[in-house]
Coordinates of C-alpha atoms in Angstrom, one line a residue:
S45 CA 78.3 104.8 97.2
L46 CA 81.3 106.0 95.2
V47 CA 83.3 108.9 96.8
F48 CA 84.8 111.4 94.4
N49 CA 87.9 113.4 95.2
Y50 CA 87.7 111.7 98.6
K51 CA 88.9 112.7 102.0
V52 CA 90.1 109.6 103.9
K53 CA 88.9 110.8 107.3
T54 CA 85.4 111.4 106.1
V55 CA 85.3 108.0 104.3
Q56 CA 86.5 106.4 107.5
R57 CA 83.7 108.1 109.5
M58 CA 81.2 106.7 107.0
L59 CA 82.7 103.2 107.4
D60 CA 82.7 103.5 111.2
F61 CA 79.0 104.2 111.2
D62 CA 78.4 101.2 108.9
F63 CA 80.3 99.0 111.4
V64 CA 78.6 100.4 114.5
V65 CA 75.1 99.7 113.0
A66 CA 76.3 96.2 112.1
R67 CA 76.1 96.4 108.3
E68 CA 77.4 93.3 106.6
T69 CA 79.3 95.2 104.0
P70 CA 80.6 98.8 103.7
S71 CA 78.3 101.4 102.2
V72 CA 81.3 102.8 100.3
V73 CA 82.6 100.5 97.6
G74 CA 85.1 102.7 95.7
L75 CA 87.0 105.9 95.8
V76 CA 87.7 108.2 92.8
K77 CA 90.7 110.4 92.4
P78 CA 91.2 111.9 88.9
G79 CA 94.3 110.1 87.5
G80 CA 94.6 107.9 90.6
S81 CA 94.7 104.2 90.9
G82 CA 95.6 101.5 93.5
F83 CA 94.1 101.1 96.9
E84 CA 93.5 103.1 100.1
K85 CA 93.9 101.4 103.5
V86 CA 90.8 102.0 105.7
F87 CA 89.4 100.3 108.8
W88 CA 86.3 98.1 108.9
G89 CA 85.9 97.9 112.7
K90 CA 89.3 96.8 114.0
K91 CA 90.3 95.1 110.7
E92 CA 92.0 96.9 107.9
I93 CA 90.6 96.5 104.4
L94 CA 91.7 97.9 101.0
M95 CA 89.4 100.3 99.3
P96 CA 89.9 100.5 95.5
V97 CA 90.9 103.8 94.0
Y98 CA 89.9 104.6 90.4
G99 CA 91.1 107.3 88.0
T100 CA 87.6 108.2 86.6
L101 CA 84.0 107.9 87.8
E102 CA 83.2 105.9 84.7
E103 CA 85.7 103.3 85.5
A104 CA 84.5 103.1 89.1
A105 CA 80.9 102.8 88.0
A106 CA 81.7 100.0 85.6
Q107 CA 83.4 98.0 88.3
H108 CA 80.6 98.7 90.8
P109 CA 77.3 98.9 88.8
T110 CA 75.1 98.6 91.9
A111 CA 76.6 101.8 93.4
N112 CA 74.0 104.5 92.8
V113 CA 75.2 107.3 95.0
M114 CA 78.1 109.7 94.3
V115 CA 79.5 111.7 97.2
N116 CA 81.3 114.6 95.6
F117 CA 84.1 116.3 97.6
S118 CA 85.3 118.4 94.7
S119 CA 86.1 122.1 95.4
A120 CA 83.8 124.9 94.4
R121 CA 85.9 125.4 91.3
S122 CA 85.3 121.9 89.9
A123 CA 82.1 120.8 91.6
Y124 CA 80.0 121.8 88.6
S125 CA 81.9 119.8 86.0
S126 CA 82.4 116.7 88.2
T127 CA 78.7 116.8 89.1
L128 CA 77.6 117.1 85.5
N129 CA 79.9 114.1 84.8
G130 CA 78.2 112.2 87.6
L131 CA 74.8 112.9 86.1
S132 CA 75.9 111.4 82.8
V133 CA 76.8 108.1 84.4
E134 CA 73.7 105.9 84.0
T135 CA 74.1 104.0 87.3
I136 CA 74.4 107.1 89.4
Q137 CA 71.0 108.3 90.7
T138 CA 71.9 110.6 93.6
I139 CA 74.8 113.0 93.9
V140 CA 75.7 114.7 97.2
V141 CA 77.7 117.9 96.6
I142 CA 79.7 119.0 99.6
A143 CA 81.4 122.1 98.3
E144 CA 80.3 125.6 99.4
G145 CA 80.4 128.6 97.2
V146 CA 79.5 126.9 93.9
P147 CA 78.5 129.7 91.4
E148 CA 74.7 130.2 91.5
R149 CA 74.4 130.0 87.7
D150 CA 76.2 126.6 87.7
V151 CA 73.8 125.4 90.4
R152 CA 70.8 126.4 88.3
V153 CA 72.1 124.4 85.4
L154 CA 72.6 121.4 87.7
I155 CA 69.1 121.7 89.0
K156 CA 67.7 121.8 85.4
R157 CA 69.8 118.9 84.2
S158 CA 69.0 116.7 87.2
K159 CA 65.3 117.3 86.7
E160 CA 65.6 116.4 83.0
L161 CA 67.3 113.1 83.9
K162 CA 65.1 112.5 86.9
K163 CA 68.0 112.2 89.2
N164 CA 68.7 113.7 92.6
I165 CA 71.3 116.2 93.8
I166 CA 71.7 117.1 97.5
G167 CA 73.6 120.3 98.1
P168 CA 75.7 122.1 97.4
A169 CA 77.1 123.2 100.7
T170 CA 75.7 120.1 102.5
V171 CA 77.3 117.9 105.2
G172 CA 75.3 115.0 103.7
G173 CA 72.6 112.8 105.2
I174 CA 71.9 109.8 107.3
Q175 CA 69.4 107.0 107.5
A176 CA 69.5 105.6 111.1
G177 CA 70.8 102.0 111.3
A178 CA 71.5 101.9 107.5
F179 CA 74.1 104.4 106.1
R180 CA 75.7 107.8 106.5
V181 CA 76.7 110.2 103.7
G182 CA 79.6 112.6 104.4
D183 CA 80.1 114.1 107.9
C184 CA 76.4 114.3 108.7
A185 CA 75.4 114.0 112.4
G186 CA 78.9 114.8 113.7
T187 CA 81.1 112.3 115.6
I188 CA 80.4 108.7 115.9
E189 CA 80.0 109.2 119.6
N190 CA 77.3 111.7 119.1
I191 CA 75.5 109.4 116.7
V192 CA 75.5 106.6 119.2
S193 CA 74.3 108.8 122.0
C194 CA 71.5 110.0 119.8
G195 CA 70.4 106.3 119.3
M196 CA 70.9 106.5 115.5
Y197 CA 72.3 102.9 115.4
R198 CA 68.6 101.9 114.9
P199 CA 65.8 103.7 113.1
G200 CA 63.2 105.8 114.9
S201 CA 60.1 107.4 113.3
V202 CA 61.0 111.1 113.0
A203 CA 62.5 112.6 109.8
L204 CA 64.6 115.8 109.7
T205 CA 65.3 118.2 106.9
S206 CA 67.5 121.2 107.5
K207 CA 69.3 123.9 105.7
S208 CA 72.1 124.0 108.3
G209 CA 74.5 121.1 108.7
G210 CA 75.8 122.2 112.1
M211 CA 72.4 122.9 113.6
S212 CA 71.1 119.5 112.3
N213 CA 73.6 117.8 114.6
E214 CA 72.0 119.6 117.5
L215 CA 68.5 118.5 116.2
Y216 CA 69.6 114.9 115.9
N217 CA 70.4 115.0 119.6
M218 CA 67.2 116.8 120.4
I219 CA 65.1 114.3 118.5
G220 CA 66.9 111.4 120.1
R221 CA 66.1 112.7 123.6
H222 CA 62.5 113.6 123.0
T223 CA 61.2 110.9 120.6
D224 CA 61.8 107.3 119.6
G225 CA 64.6 108.5 117.4
V226 CA 65.6 109.6 113.9
F227 CA 64.5 107.6 110.9
E228 CA 66.3 109.8 108.3
G229 CA 67.9 113.2 108.2
I230 CA 69.2 115.4 105.3
A231 CA 71.0 118.7 105.3
I232 CA 70.0 120.2 102.0
G233 CA 72.7 123.0 102.1
G234 CA 72.7 126.6 102.9
D235 CA 73.6 128.2 99.6
T236 CA 71.1 130.5 97.9
F237 CA 70.0 127.7 95.6
A238 CA 69.6 124.1 96.7
C239 CA 69.3 121.3 94.2
T240 CA 66.9 119.6 96.6
T241 CA 64.6 121.9 98.6
L242 CA 63.0 121.6 102.0
A243 CA 59.6 121.1 100.4
E244 CA 60.9 118.2 98.2
T245 CA 62.3 116.4 101.2
V246 CA 59.2 117.0 103.3
L247 CA 57.0 115.6 100.5
R248 CA 59.3 112.5 100.2
F249 CA 59.1 111.9 104.0
Q250 CA 55.3 112.1 103.7
Q251 CA 55.4 109.1 101.4
I252 CA 57.6 106.9 103.7
P253 CA 55.4 104.7 105.9
Q254 CA 58.0 104.5 108.7
V255 CA 58.0 108.2 109.2
K256 CA 55.4 109.4 111.6
M257 CA 56.5 113.0 112.1
I258 CA 58.7 115.5 110.2
V259 CA 61.0 118.2 111.7
V260 CA 62.0 121.2 109.5
L261 CA 64.8 123.6 110.3
G262 CA 64.8 126.6 107.9
E263 CA 66.7 129.8 108.1
L264 CA 66.2 133.5 107.2
G265 CA 66.7 134.4 103.6
G266 CA 65.0 132.8 100.6
E267 CA 61.4 131.6 100.3
D268 CA 61.9 127.8 100.4
E269 CA 59.8 127.6 103.6
Y270 CA 56.8 129.0 101.8
A271 CA 56.7 125.9 99.6
V272 CA 56.4 123.8 102.7
C273 CA 53.5 126.0 103.8
D274 CA 51.8 125.3 100.4
L275 CA 52.2 121.5 101.0
L276 CA 50.6 121.8 104.4
S277 CA 47.8 124.1 103.2
S278 CA 46.9 122.0 100.2
G279 CA 46.8 118.8 102.3
Q280 CA 49.6 117.1 100.4
V281 CA 51.4 116.7 103.7
T282 CA 49.3 115.3 106.5
K283 CA 51.9 114.1 108.9
P284 CA 52.7 116.4 111.9
V285 CA 55.4 118.9 111.0
C286 CA 57.5 120.7 113.7
A287 CA 59.3 123.7 112.3
W288 CA 61.6 126.4 113.2
V289 CA 63.3 129.1 111.1
S290 CA 66.6 130.2 112.6
G291 CA 68.0 133.8 112.4
T292 CA 65.5 135.6 114.7
C293 CA 68.4 137.6 116.1
A294 CA 68.7 139.5 112.7
T295 CA 66.0 141.9 114.0
V296 CA 68.5 143.5 116.5
F297 CA 70.7 144.7 113.6
K298 CA 69.9 148.0 112.0
T299 CA 71.3 147.0 108.6
E300 CA 71.0 143.9 106.4
V301 CA 73.1 141.0 107.8
Q302 CA 74.8 138.2 106.0
F303 CA 75.1 135.1 108.2
G304 CA 77.4 132.1 107.6
H305 CA 75.5 130.5 104.6
A306 CA 75.3 132.3 101.3
G307 CA 71.5 132.0 101.4
A308 CA 71.2 133.2 105.0
R309 CA 70.9 137.0 104.8
S310 CA 68.4 139.4 106.3
G311 CA 66.5 141.7 104.0
E312 CA 62.9 142.1 103.3
D313 CA 60.3 141.1 106.0
R314 CA 58.9 138.2 103.8
T315 CA 62.2 136.4 104.1
S316 CA 62.8 137.1 107.8
A317 CA 62.9 134.2 110.3
A318 CA 59.9 135.5 112.3
V319 CA 57.6 136.0 109.3
K320 CA 58.4 132.6 107.8
T321 CA 57.9 130.9 111.2
K322 CA 54.5 132.5 111.5
A323 CA 53.6 131.5 108.0
L324 CA 54.5 127.9 108.8
K325 CA 52.4 128.0 111.9
D326 CA 49.5 129.5 110.1
A327 CA 49.7 126.7 107.5
G328 CA 49.5 124.0 110.2
A329 CA 53.0 123.4 111.3
H330 CA 53.9 123.2 115.0
C331 CA 56.3 126.0 115.9
P332 CA 57.9 126.9 119.2
T333 CA 58.2 130.4 120.6
S334 CA 62.0 130.0 120.7
F335 CA 64.6 127.4 119.7
D336 CA 65.1 126.7 123.5
T337 CA 61.7 125.1 123.7
F338 CA 61.9 123.2 120.4
G339 CA 62.8 119.9 122.0
E340 CA 59.8 120.0 124.4
L341 CA 57.5 120.9 121.5
I342 CA 58.8 117.9 119.5
E343 CA 58.2 115.6 122.4
E344 CA 54.7 117.0 122.9
V345 CA 53.7 116.5 119.3
F346 CA 55.3 113.0 119.2
T347 CA 53.4 111.8 122.2
T348 CA 50.0 113.5 121.8
I349 CA 49.5 113.5 118.0
C350 CA 51.7 110.7 116.8
G351 CA 50.8 108.4 119.7
G352 CA 54.4 107.8 120.6
V353 CA 55.7 107.0 124.0
S354 CA 57.8 109.7 125.7
P355 CA 61.3 108.3 126.3
V356 CA 62.6 107.9 129.8
S357 CA 65.4 110.4 130.6
G358 CA 68.7 108.6 130.4
A359 CA 67.3 105.3 129.3
S360 CA 68.5 103.5 126.2
P361 CA 66.2 103.5 123.1
K362 CA 63.9 100.6 122.7
P363 CA 65.7 97.7 120.9
L364 CA 64.5 96.8 117.4
E365 CA 64.8 93.5 115.8
G366 CA 67.5 93.4 113.2
F367 CA 69.5 96.3 114.6
P368 CA 72.1 96.5 117.4
T369 CA 71.0 97.2 121.0
A370 CA 72.5 100.1 122.9
R371 CA 74.9 97.7 124.5
E372 CA 76.0 96.2 121.2
A373 CA 76.5 99.6 119.6
S374 CA 78.6 100.8 122.6
Q375 CA 80.7 97.6 122.3
R376 CA 81.3 98.2 118.6
L377 CA 82.1 101.8 119.3
F378 CA 84.7 100.7 121.9
E379 CA 86.3 98.4 119.2
L380 CA 86.9 101.5 117.1
K381 CA 89.0 103.0 119.9
I382 CA 91.5 100.1 120.2
R383 CA 92.4 99.5 116.6
K384 CA 95.9 100.0 115.2
G385 CA 97.1 100.4 111.7
T386 CA 99.5 98.0 110.0
N387 CA 102.8 99.1 108.4
I388 CA 102.9 96.6 105.5
I389 CA 100.3 95.4 103.0
S390 CA 100.5 92.0 101.3
T391 CA 97.8 90.7 98.9
I392 CA 99.7 87.9 97.2
S393 CA 100.5 85.4 100.0
D394 CA 99.6 84.5 103.6
D395 CA 101.8 82.4 105.9
R396 CA 99.4 82.3 108.8
G397 CA 97.5 79.1 109.6
D398 CA 98.4 75.5 108.8
E399 CA 100.0 76.2 105.5
P400 CA 101.1 79.1 103.2
K401 CA 98.7 80.4 100.6
Y402 CA 99.5 81.8 97.2
C403 CA 96.9 84.5 96.4
G404 CA 94.4 82.6 98.7
V405 CA 95.2 79.2 97.2
P406 CA 96.7 76.7 99.8
I407 CA 100.1 75.4 98.9
S408 CA 98.8 71.8 99.1
E409 CA 96.2 72.6 96.5
V410 CA 98.9 74.2 94.2
V411 CA 100.9 71.0 94.5
A412 CA 97.8 68.7 94.1
N413 CA 97.0 70.5 90.8
H414 CA 100.5 69.7 89.5
A415 CA 101.2 73.4 89.1
Q416 CA 104.2 74.4 87.0
L417 CA 106.4 77.5 87.4
G418 CA 104.2 79.6 85.1
Q419 CA 101.2 78.9 87.3
V420 CA 103.0 80.0 90.4
I421 CA 104.1 83.2 88.6
S422 CA 100.5 83.7 87.6
L423 CA 99.3 83.6 91.2
L424 CA 102.1 85.6 92.9
W425 CA 102.7 88.2 90.2
F426 CA 99.3 88.7 88.7
K427 CA 97.0 87.3 91.4
K428 CA 95.2 85.3 88.6
T429 CA 94.8 81.7 87.6
M430 CA 95.8 82.1 84.0
P431 CA 95.0 79.5 81.3
S432 CA 97.7 76.8 80.7
W433 CA 98.7 78.2 77.2
A434 CA 99.5 81.6 78.9
T435 CA 101.5 80.1 81.8
K436 CA 103.4 77.9 79.4
F437 CA 104.3 81.0 77.5
L438 CA 105.7 82.6 80.6
E439 CA 107.8 79.4 81.2
L440 CA 109.0 79.5 77.5
C441 CA 110.2 83.2 78.0
I442 CA 112.2 82.1 81.0
I443 CA 113.7 79.1 79.2
L444 CA 114.7 81.2 76.2
T445 CA 116.3 84.1 78.1
A446 CA 117.9 82.2 81.0
D447 CA 121.4 82.8 79.6
H448 CA 123.1 84.4 76.6
G449 CA 126.7 83.4 77.1
P450 CA 129.5 84.7 79.2
C451 CA 130.2 87.9 77.2
V452 CA 127.1 89.9 78.0
S453 CA 127.5 92.5 80.7
G454 CA 125.5 90.8 83.4
A455 CA 127.2 87.4 83.0
H456 CA 130.6 89.2 82.8
N457 CA 130.1 91.0 86.0
T458 CA 128.9 87.9 87.8
I459 CA 132.0 86.0 86.6
I460 CA 134.4 88.8 87.8
A461 CA 132.7 88.9 91.2
A462 CA 132.8 85.1 91.6
R463 CA 136.5 85.1 90.6
A464 CA 137.1 87.7 93.3
G465 CA 135.9 85.3 95.9
K466 CA 132.5 86.9 96.5
D467 CA 129.6 84.7 97.7
L468 CA 126.8 83.6 95.5
V469 CA 124.4 86.5 96.5
S470 CA 127.0 89.1 95.9
A471 CA 128.1 87.7 92.5
L472 CA 124.4 87.4 91.5
C473 CA 123.6 90.9 92.5
S474 CA 126.7 92.2 90.6
G475 CA 125.2 90.8 87.4
L476 CA 121.6 91.7 88.1
L477 CA 122.6 95.4 88.8
T478 CA 123.6 95.8 85.1
I479 CA 120.0 95.1 84.0
G480 CA 118.5 98.4 82.8
P481 CA 117.7 100.3 79.7
R482 CA 120.8 99.0 77.8
F483 CA 120.7 95.5 79.0
G484 CA 117.5 93.5 79.4
G485 CA 115.4 96.5 80.3
A486 CA 114.2 97.0 76.8
I487 CA 111.3 94.6 77.2
D488 CA 109.2 97.0 79.2
E489 CA 109.9 99.9 76.8
A490 CA 109.2 97.7 73.8
G491 CA 105.9 96.5 75.3
R492 CA 104.9 100.2 75.9
T493 CA 105.8 101.0 72.3
W494 CA 103.6 98.3 70.8
Y495 CA 100.8 98.9 73.3
N496 CA 100.6 102.7 72.7
G497 CA 101.0 102.3 69.0
L498 CA 98.3 99.8 68.4
N499 CA 95.8 101.2 70.9
N500 CA 96.2 104.7 69.6
N501 CA 95.9 103.6 66.0
V502 CA 99.4 104.8 65.1
A503 CA 100.4 103.2 61.7
P504 CA 103.6 101.3 61.9
F505 CA 105.2 103.5 59.2
D506 CA 104.2 106.6 61.2
L507 CA 105.7 105.1 64.4
V508 CA 109.0 104.4 62.7
E509 CA 109.2 107.9 61.2
S510 CA 108.3 109.7 64.4
M511 CA 111.0 107.8 66.3
K512 CA 113.5 108.6 63.5
K513 CA 112.7 112.3 63.8
K514 CA 113.2 112.2 67.5
G515 CA 116.5 110.4 67.1
V516 CA 115.3 107.7 69.4
P517 CA 115.9 104.0 68.6
I518 CA 112.8 101.7 68.7
S519 CA 113.0 99.4 71.7
G520 CA 112.7 95.8 70.7
I521 CA 114.1 96.4 67.2
G522 CA 117.7 95.7 66.3
H523 CA 120.4 93.1 67.2
R524 CA 124.2 93.3 67.4
V525 CA 124.8 89.9 65.9
K526 CA 121.5 88.6 64.3
S527 CA 119.9 89.9 61.1
V528 CA 117.4 89.0 58.5
H529 CA 119.9 86.6 57.0
N530 CA 120.9 85.2 60.4
P531 CA 117.6 85.2 62.4
D532 CA 117.4 84.8 66.2
K533 CA 116.2 81.3 66.9
R534 CA 114.6 82.4 70.1
V535 CA 112.3 84.8 68.3
Q536 CA 111.4 82.0 65.8
L537 CA 110.4 79.7 68.7
L538 CA 108.3 82.3 70.3
K539 CA 106.5 83.1 67.1
E540 CA 105.8 79.4 66.4
Y541 CA 104.4 78.8 69.9
A542 CA 102.1 81.9 69.6
A543 CA 100.9 80.9 66.2
K544 CA 99.9 77.5 67.6
E545 CA 98.5 78.4 71.0
F546 CA 97.5 82.0 71.2
P547 CA 93.9 83.0 70.3
D548 CA 95.1 86.2 68.7
T549 CA 98.5 88.0 68.1
S550 CA 97.5 91.5 67.3
Y551 CA 100.4 93.1 69.1
L552 CA 102.9 90.7 67.6
N553 CA 101.5 91.4 64.2
Y554 CA 101.9 95.1 64.8
A555 CA 105.6 94.6 65.9
L556 CA 106.3 92.5 62.8
E557 CA 104.9 95.2 60.6
V558 CA 107.3 97.6 62.2
E559 CA 110.1 95.1 61.6
R560 CA 109.1 94.8 57.9
I561 CA 109.7 98.6 57.6
T562 CA 112.9 98.8 59.6
T563 CA 114.6 95.9 57.9
Q564 CA 114.2 97.8 54.6
K565 CA 116.6 100.3 56.1
G566 CA 119.0 97.8 57.6
A567 CA 119.3 94.0 57.8
S568 CA 120.1 94.0 61.5
L569 CA 117.0 96.1 62.4
I570 CA 115.0 92.9 63.2
L571 CA 112.5 92.2 65.9
N572 CA 114.7 91.0 68.7
V573 CA 113.8 88.7 71.6
D574 CA 113.0 91.7 73.9
G575 CA 110.5 93.1 71.4
C576 CA 109.0 89.8 70.7
I577 CA 108.4 89.0 74.3
G578 CA 107.0 92.5 74.9
A579 CA 104.5 92.1 72.1
L580 CA 103.5 88.5 73.0
F581 CA 103.1 89.3 76.7
L582 CA 100.5 91.9 75.7
D583 CA 98.7 89.4 73.5
C584 CA 98.9 86.9 76.4
V585 CA 97.3 89.1 79.1
V586 CA 94.7 90.6 76.8
Q587 CA 93.7 87.3 75.3
S588 CA 93.5 85.6 78.7
K589 CA 90.4 87.8 79.3
Q590 CA 91.4 88.1 82.9
F591 CA 92.9 91.6 82.9
T592 CA 91.1 95.0 82.7
T593 CA 92.5 97.8 80.6
R594 CA 93.5 99.5 83.9
E595 CA 95.4 96.3 85.0
V596 CA 97.2 96.0 81.7
D597 CA 98.3 99.7 82.0
E598 CA 99.5 99.0 85.5
L599 CA 101.5 95.9 84.5
L600 CA 103.4 98.1 82.0
E601 CA 103.8 100.9 84.5
I602 CA 105.4 98.7 87.3
G603 CA 107.9 96.9 85.1
T604 CA 106.4 93.5 84.9
L605 CA 108.0 92.6 81.6
N606 CA 111.5 93.3 83.0
G607 CA 110.6 91.0 85.9
L608 CA 110.5 88.1 83.4
F609 CA 114.0 88.9 82.3
V610 CA 115.3 89.3 85.8
L611 CA 113.8 86.0 86.9
A612 CA 115.1 84.2 83.8
R613 CA 118.6 85.7 83.8
T614 CA 119.0 84.9 87.5
I615 CA 119.1 81.2 86.5
G616 CA 122.0 81.8 84.1
L617 CA 123.9 84.2 86.5
I618 CA 123.8 81.6 89.3
G619 CA 125.1 79.1 86.8
H620 CA 128.0 81.3 85.8
S621 CA 128.9 81.8 89.5
Y622 CA 128.9 78.1 90.2
D623 CA 130.9 77.5 87.0
Q624 CA 133.7 79.8 88.1
K625 CA 133.7 78.3 91.6
R626 CA 133.9 74.8 90.3
L627 CA 136.8 75.8 87.9
K628 CA 138.5 77.5 90.8
Q629 CA 139.3 80.5 88.6
S630 CA 141.6 83.1 90.1
L631 CA 141.1 86.8 90.4
Y632 CA 140.4 88.4 87.1
R633 CA 142.5 91.3 85.8
H634 CA 141.7 92.8 82.5
P635 CA 144.6 92.8 80.1
W636 CA 146.1 96.3 79.6
E637 CA 146.6 95.8 75.9
D638 CA 142.7 95.7 75.6
V639 CA 142.6 99.3 77.0
M640 CA 143.2 102.5 75.1
Y641 CA 145.2 104.7 77.4
A642 CA 144.1 108.1 76.1
N643 CA 146.8 109.9 78.2
D644 CA 149.6 107.9 76.5
E645 CA 152.2 110.3 74.9
E646 CA 152.3 108.3 71.7
N647 CA 148.5 108.5 71.3
Q648 CA 148.6 112.2 72.1
Q649 CA 151.1 112.8 69.3

């Protein structure tokens, strides 16, 4: 399933059920939070796992095409729109709407639309459903301890449909004590209109061979129970049905009473609990005289009509092949009590075992494959094994930007720190800390400019004009020294490599078209090395066919392009520090004649 607008605690309860019933894999495969991304830490037994978080349902469904259930935790305000969106996703067949108070008109539209598409909606105002020994949706059946005590870690042969989520928890316990257990249970929701009715679930249970008996819990208000009566009277349902309609206490009130659910209100006699219970009994259902004797009635029907064996009080349910025993379920339940969350997540490396691993690849294998620096970057930065032309491009970027002389700000700071007697790390950090939007940090911004421009079909001329109107320079365009007449050799080398090795250079072509326009305004407004690397990096990751659109967005968001500059320039800065140490240069003092003293009396005159 995919869980929309998720609640971590509820998702964890669903996963805990999966673990206790010994599922091989979690029933929840992805979480959806509008605008979100990344991962959510959850437990699978005692072990922590990462559950992917997606920004849209469409994205999640594309990544998990076998997930056919959407559990919708949207509020009553947005449940309608998000459920409609879920219905439009082809792979989603069932939607569980948890929210209470969804406007009745909206629910009617959802019912009509779901019927047209032949899809199922459970709810709204539901706690979900459960299939014993298989999966659990939402908070159905209460705590995991209650589920285990009811024996729902393995399937029985009794199915339950209920309007009340809270009362269904009591019935699960009741069925567990008086029969061989629950096969499946659904709380259809207590609002005035339910997208799936009691009658529809009863008819579905009739068609499931493993179900021998059906338990129905209705409530006063509405006429859904009469549809169940029609199924019994017409012979469409032949399996034994035990039914009770809650709300009999309404008769003690002198006026109409609204109970907890929107659909549970007393009014005319036809919708009262007593009248509907009698109608069910007249149609052939087995109905107790009070809820207090419901359990005994269920056991009587199960043993005399269904041919079941009355369970021994206090005894564990009979083991079933392929499902945990009571002892195994209890042991797994105990494991949930002794788990402890971690404080740090690492997905790129693992130093446990005989040897370190880079993104799951043993270091011996990395060496045996004659990996170069670019391949190591590919594993540790991108968690991918990129093609050789792409990793060689990364290496070329590092080679070409490792140093740019002693006069740039980063190298200058490192030189001054080294001459002050600072150690290597301090001198290096002094230089690295100058990297930002004015020094080196333009690669990321340039990449975002080309990415947004090309992907949003912004014409290069329009991009230039819009930036001009904003008074903002275009990152990746312009050089202090180089020009059209004195081109940057580094940019030439990058373009030559891309033309020879890259399958396609759409982003570079876009950047060069921008350059063609800007150089008409000034010879120095050329595509600089930052802009060239930014464009070619995008071409590299896109053409490698290993990154999703979401992953490319994330690379730009987290500053990956600047990482290349930081890594490369670290090589040069270390060199400058060593150079000053070897030359035994003394403490640097800037010459005063190179400073304009604005408070000088002569300057003030």
